[in-house]
């Protein structure tokens, strides 16, 4: 009997960028690709185009015919905004050429890359902020992650948003115009009102998140820096406290582009619960596709208030 060739096309789609890997049946990497946003809450039309671009690029790099292998491929996507029903249904309708399509949240595939043990969680601090916890009976829970402009306090776009707020106060005369955060922000958004207004009119989450890199690379701390940092740390530590005390979580994997910046500031009482280990969400997407980790079942989606 001939071996049946199967492929796995895995996508990690975040607010700012998306990564994909095409695997063979033995988990060998055949090709990688990357592109822009994978957030279906913000724009599922863009995400559709980006996923199709990733698929085409991976097949070309692997020297495989996409029209032949699609029926032998299981697609497993972890996408920001995946709880948005309209966006999910749209993608399921438009990306219907795989043998199977699994859509999870980006947080769930990160969780699937860590451990299937109970009392485990991930905290992803990137453009946004979200935590995912493993519960009983293959259920999981999401904490935060409501997205721009309503949630994700302490995430990259929120840091940029707060920098803009403090800068606007300064140029209007009731904040310190000489604060280093104000100066650095003005260097990016412009030093005239009309230029600032133009920048703000085009401000998307990914654009605001770029300001956060300037924030954390700043070597000269200031009152505004400390104010924004303390607001962020308070939010993160409230989430950590909830997971540890209320949900009895024992291991918390920290990931995301801003996690290394925040890590030194966490209080000592949280340190023993944090696991310093590189987490590759695409491995989690593969684990889900190969049934080594359960499909996403969020208790959040069954709650009533």
Coordinates of C-alpha atoms in Angstrom, one line a residue:
X1 CA 0.0 0.0 0.0
X2 CA 1.4 3.4 -1.0
X3 CA 2.0 6.0 1.6
X4 CA -0.6 8.8 1.4
X5 CA 1.0 12.2 1.1
X6 CA -0.5 14.8 3.4
X7 CA 0.4 18.4 3.9
X8 CA -0.3 20.9 6.7
X9 CA -0.5 24.6 5.9
X10 CA -0.3 26.6 9.2
X11 CA -0.9 30.4 9.6
X12 CA -0.3 32.6 12.6
X13 CA -2.1 35.8 11.8
X14 CA -1.6 38.7 14.1
X15 CA -2.7 42.4 14.1
X16 CA 0.5 43.6 12.4
X17 CA 1.9 40.6 10.5
X18 CA 1.2 37.0 9.6
X19 CA 3.5 34.0 9.2
X20 CA 2.9 30.7 7.5
X21 CA 4.7 27.3 7.3
X22 CA 3.9 24.4 4.9
X23 CA 4.7 21.1 6.6
X24 CA 4.8 17.6 5.2
X25 CA 3.2 14.6 7.0
X26 CA 6.3 14.1 9.2
X27 CA 6.3 17.7 10.4
X28 CA 9.2 18.6 8.2
X29 CA 9.2 22.3 7.1
X30 CA 8.8 22.6 3.3
X31 CA 8.5 26.3 3.1
X32 CA 7.9 29.5 5.0
X33 CA 6.3 32.8 4.1
X34 CA 5.2 36.0 5.8
X35 CA 2.9 39.0 5.0
X36 CA 0.8 41.6 6.6
X37 CA -2.2 41.6 9.0
X38 CA -4.2 38.4 9.8
X39 CA -6.8 40.2 12.0
X40 CA -10.3 39.2 10.7
X41 CA -12.1 41.5 13.1
X42 CA -10.5 44.6 11.4
X43 CA -10.7 43.5 7.7
X44 CA -11.5 39.9 6.7
X45 CA -11.2 40.9 3.0
X46 CA -7.5 41.8 3.5
X47 CA -7.0 38.6 5.6
X48 CA -8.4 36.5 2.8
X49 CA -5.9 38.1 0.3
X50 CA -3.0 37.7 2.7
X51 CA -3.7 34.0 3.4
X52 CA -4.0 33.2 -0.3
X53 CA -0.7 35.0 -0.9
X54 CA 0.9 33.0 1.9
X55 CA -0.4 29.8 0.3
X56 CA 0.9 30.6 -3.2
X57 CA 4.3 31.7 -1.8
X58 CA 4.7 28.5 0.2
X59 CA 3.8 26.3 -2.7
X60 CA 6.2 28.1 -5.0
X61 CA 9.1 27.9 -2.5
X62 CA 8.4 24.1 -1.9
X63 CA 8.2 23.6 -5.7
X64 CA 4.7 22.1 -5.3
X65 CA 1.6 22.6 -7.5
X66 CA -1.0 24.3 -5.2
X67 CA -3.9 23.0 -7.4
X68 CA -2.8 19.5 -6.9
X69 CA -1.8 19.4 -3.2
X70 CA -4.7 21.6 -1.8
X71 CA -7.0 18.5 -1.6
X72 CA -4.2 16.7 0.4
X73 CA -3.7 19.7 2.7
X74 CA -5.2 20.4 6.1
X75 CA -5.1 24.1 6.8
X76 CA -4.8 25.3 10.5
X77 CA -5.1 29.0 11.1
X78 CA -4.6 31.0 14.3
X79 CA -6.0 34.4 13.6
X80 CA -6.5 37.6 15.6
X81 CA -10.2 38.4 15.9
X82 CA -11.2 34.8 15.2
X83 CA -14.2 35.0 17.5
X84 CA -15.8 37.4 15.0
X85 CA -18.4 35.2 13.5
X86 CA -19.0 37.1 10.3
X87 CA -15.3 37.1 9.5
X88 CA -14.9 33.4 10.2
X89 CA -17.9 32.4 8.0
X90 CA -16.5 34.6 5.2
X91 CA -13.1 32.9 5.3
X92 CA -14.7 29.4 5.5
X93 CA -16.7 30.2 2.3
X94 CA -13.8 31.8 0.4
X95 CA -10.9 29.5 1.5
X96 CA -12.7 26.3 0.7
X97 CA -10.1 24.4 -1.4
X98 CA -8.3 22.5 1.4
X99 CA -9.3 19.0 2.5
X100 CA -10.0 20.6 6.0
X101 CA -9.9 24.1 7.4
X102 CA -9.5 24.8 11.1
X103 CA -9.7 28.4 12.3
X104 CA -8.6 29.1 15.9
X105 CA -7.7 32.3 17.6
X106 CA -4.0 33.3 17.5
X107 CA -4.0 32.8 21.3
X108 CA -5.2 29.3 21.1
X109 CA -2.5 28.1 18.7
X110 CA 0.1 29.7 21.0
X111 CA -1.4 27.7 23.9
X112 CA -1.3 24.6 21.7
X113 CA 2.4 25.1 21.3
X114 CA 3.1 25.1 25.0
X115 CA 1.4 22.2 26.8
X116 CA -1.8 20.2 27.0
X117 CA -1.5 20.2 30.8
X118 CA -4.1 21.8 32.9
X119 CA -3.2 24.9 34.9
X120 CA -1.2 26.3 31.9
X121 CA -1.7 29.7 30.3
X122 CA -0.1 32.0 27.7
X123 CA 0.1 35.8 27.9
X124 CA 0.8 37.4 24.5
X125 CA 1.9 41.0 24.6
X126 CA 2.4 42.3 21.1
X127 CA 0.4 44.8 19.1
X128 CA -2.5 43.8 21.4
X129 CA -2.7 42.0 24.8
X130 CA -4.4 38.6 25.3
X131 CA -4.2 35.6 27.7
X132 CA -5.5 32.1 27.1
X133 CA -5.9 29.4 29.8
X134 CA -6.4 25.7 29.6
X135 CA -9.5 24.6 31.7
X136 CA -11.2 21.3 32.3
X137 CA -12.9 19.1 29.6
X138 CA -10.8 20.6 26.8
X139 CA -12.3 24.1 27.3
X140 CA -10.2 27.2 27.4
X141 CA -10.7 30.8 28.4
X142 CA -9.6 34.1 26.9
X143 CA -8.8 37.1 29.0
X144 CA -8.5 40.5 27.4
X145 CA -7.9 40.6 23.7
X146 CA -11.0 42.7 22.8
X147 CA -9.0 44.6 20.2
X148 CA -8.6 48.1 18.9
X149 CA -9.9 50.5 20.1
X150 CA -11.7 49.0 23.1
X151 CA -9.3 46.6 24.8
X152 CA -5.7 45.4 24.8
X153 CA -4.5 47.9 27.4
X154 CA -0.6 47.5 27.7
X155 CA -0.3 46.2 24.1
X156 CA 1.7 48.0 21.5
X157 CA -1.1 50.0 19.9
X158 CA -2.3 51.1 23.3
X159 CA 1.2 52.3 24.3
X160 CA 1.3 54.4 21.1
X161 CA -2.2 55.7 21.8
X162 CA -1.2 56.9 25.3
X163 CA 2.0 58.5 23.9
X164 CA -0.2 60.5 21.5
X165 CA -2.6 61.5 24.3
X166 CA 0.2 62.8 26.5
X167 CA 1.8 64.6 23.6
X168 CA -1.4 66.3 22.6
X169 CA -1.8 67.6 26.1
X170 CA 1.8 69.0 26.0
X171 CA 1.3 70.9 22.7
X172 CA -1.9 72.4 24.1
X173 CA 0.0 73.7 27.1
X174 CA -1.0 71.5 30.1
X175 CA 1.7 68.8 30.0
X176 CA 5.5 69.0 29.9
X177 CA 6.5 69.8 26.3
X178 CA 10.1 69.0 27.2
X179 CA 9.4 65.4 28.4
X180 CA 11.4 62.9 26.3
X181 CA 8.3 60.9 25.4
X182 CA 6.7 64.0 24.0
X183 CA 9.8 64.9 22.0
X184 CA 10.2 61.4 20.6
X185 CA 6.5 61.3 19.6
X186 CA 6.6 64.7 17.9
X187 CA 9.6 63.4 15.9
X188 CA 7.4 60.8 14.4
X189 CA 4.0 62.4 14.1
X190 CA 5.2 65.9 13.1
X191 CA 5.8 69.2 14.8
X192 CA 2.9 71.2 13.3
X193 CA -0.8 70.7 14.2
X194 CA -1.9 70.0 10.6
X195 CA 0.8 67.4 10.2
X196 CA -0.2 65.8 13.5
X197 CA -3.9 65.8 12.4
X198 CA -2.9 64.1 9.1
X199 CA -0.9 61.4 11.0
X200 CA -3.8 60.8 13.3
X201 CA -6.3 60.4 10.4
X202 CA -4.2 57.5 9.1
X203 CA -3.4 55.9 12.5
X204 CA -4.2 52.2 12.5
X205 CA -3.2 49.7 15.3
X206 CA 0.0 48.7 13.5
X207 CA 1.0 52.3 13.1
X208 CA 0.4 53.1 16.8
X209 CA 2.3 50.0 17.8
X210 CA 5.4 51.2 16.1
X211 CA 5.5 54.0 18.6
X212 CA 5.8 51.5 21.4
X213 CA 9.2 50.5 20.1
X214 CA 10.4 54.0 20.6
X215 CA 8.8 54.1 24.0
X216 CA 10.8 51.0 25.3
X217 CA 14.0 52.0 23.5
X218 CA 14.0 55.3 25.4
X219 CA 17.0 55.3 27.7
X220 CA 16.1 58.5 29.5
X221 CA 13.1 57.8 31.7
X222 CA 10.6 60.5 32.5
X223 CA 7.4 61.3 34.4
X224 CA 5.3 60.4 31.3
X225 CA 7.2 57.2 30.7
X226 CA 6.7 56.1 34.2
X227 CA 3.0 57.0 34.1
X228 CA 2.3 55.0 31.0
X229 CA 4.5 52.1 32.1
X230 CA 2.8 51.9 35.5
X231 CA -0.7 51.9 33.9
X232 CA 0.5 49.1 31.6
X233 CA 2.0 47.0 34.4
X234 CA -1.1 47.4 36.5
X235 CA -3.2 45.9 33.8
X236 CA -0.8 43.0 33.1
X237 CA -0.4 42.2 36.8
X238 CA -4.2 42.3 37.3
X239 CA -4.4 39.6 34.6
X240 CA -1.6 37.6 36.2
X241 CA -3.2 37.8 39.6
X242 CA -6.5 36.6 38.2
X243 CA -4.9 33.6 36.4
X244 CA -2.8 32.6 39.4
X245 CA -5.2 33.2 42.3
X246 CA -8.6 32.7 40.7
X247 CA -7.8 30.1 38.1
X248 CA -5.0 28.3 39.9
X249 CA -2.6 28.5 36.9
X250 CA 0.8 27.2 37.6
X251 CA 2.7 27.9 34.4
X252 CA 2.4 31.1 32.3
X253 CA 4.3 31.3 29.0
X254 CA 5.0 34.9 28.0
X255 CA 5.3 35.7 24.3
X256 CA 4.8 38.5 21.9
X257 CA 7.0 41.3 20.6
X258 CA 6.8 43.4 23.8
X259 CA 7.1 40.6 26.3
X260 CA 10.9 40.9 26.7
X261 CA 10.5 44.7 27.4
X262 CA 7.9 44.1 30.2
X263 CA 9.5 41.0 31.7
X264 CA 12.1 42.8 34.0
X265 CA 9.4 45.0 35.5
X266 CA 7.1 42.1 36.8
X267 CA 6.8 41.9 40.6
X268 CA 8.8 39.1 42.3
X269 CA 5.7 37.2 43.3
X270 CA 4.8 36.5 39.7
X271 CA 8.3 35.4 38.6
X272 CA 8.0 31.8 39.7
X273 CA 4.9 31.2 37.6
X274 CA 6.5 32.5 34.4
X275 CA 8.1 30.1 32.0
X276 CA 11.0 31.5 30.0
X277 CA 10.7 29.4 26.9
X278 CA 10.4 30.3 23.2
X279 CA 6.9 29.6 22.0
X280 CA 6.2 29.1 18.3
X281 CA 2.5 29.4 17.7
X282 CA 2.8 27.7 14.2
X283 CA 3.9 24.5 16.0
X284 CA 0.6 24.8 18.0
X285 CA -1.4 25.2 14.8
X286 CA 0.3 22.0 13.5
X287 CA -0.5 20.2 16.8
X288 CA -4.2 21.1 16.4
X289 CA -4.2 19.9 12.7
X290 CA -2.7 16.6 13.8
X291 CA -5.1 16.2 16.7
X292 CA -2.4 16.5 19.3
X293 CA -4.2 19.4 20.9
X294 CA -7.9 19.9 21.2
X295 CA -9.9 22.3 19.0
X296 CA -10.8 25.6 20.5
X297 CA -13.8 25.6 22.8
X298 CA -13.9 29.0 24.6
X299 CA -16.1 29.3 27.7
X300 CA -16.3 33.0 26.8
X301 CA -18.6 32.2 23.9
X302 CA -21.2 30.6 26.3
X303 CA -21.3 33.3 28.9
X304 CA -24.4 35.4 29.7
X305 CA -24.4 38.6 31.7

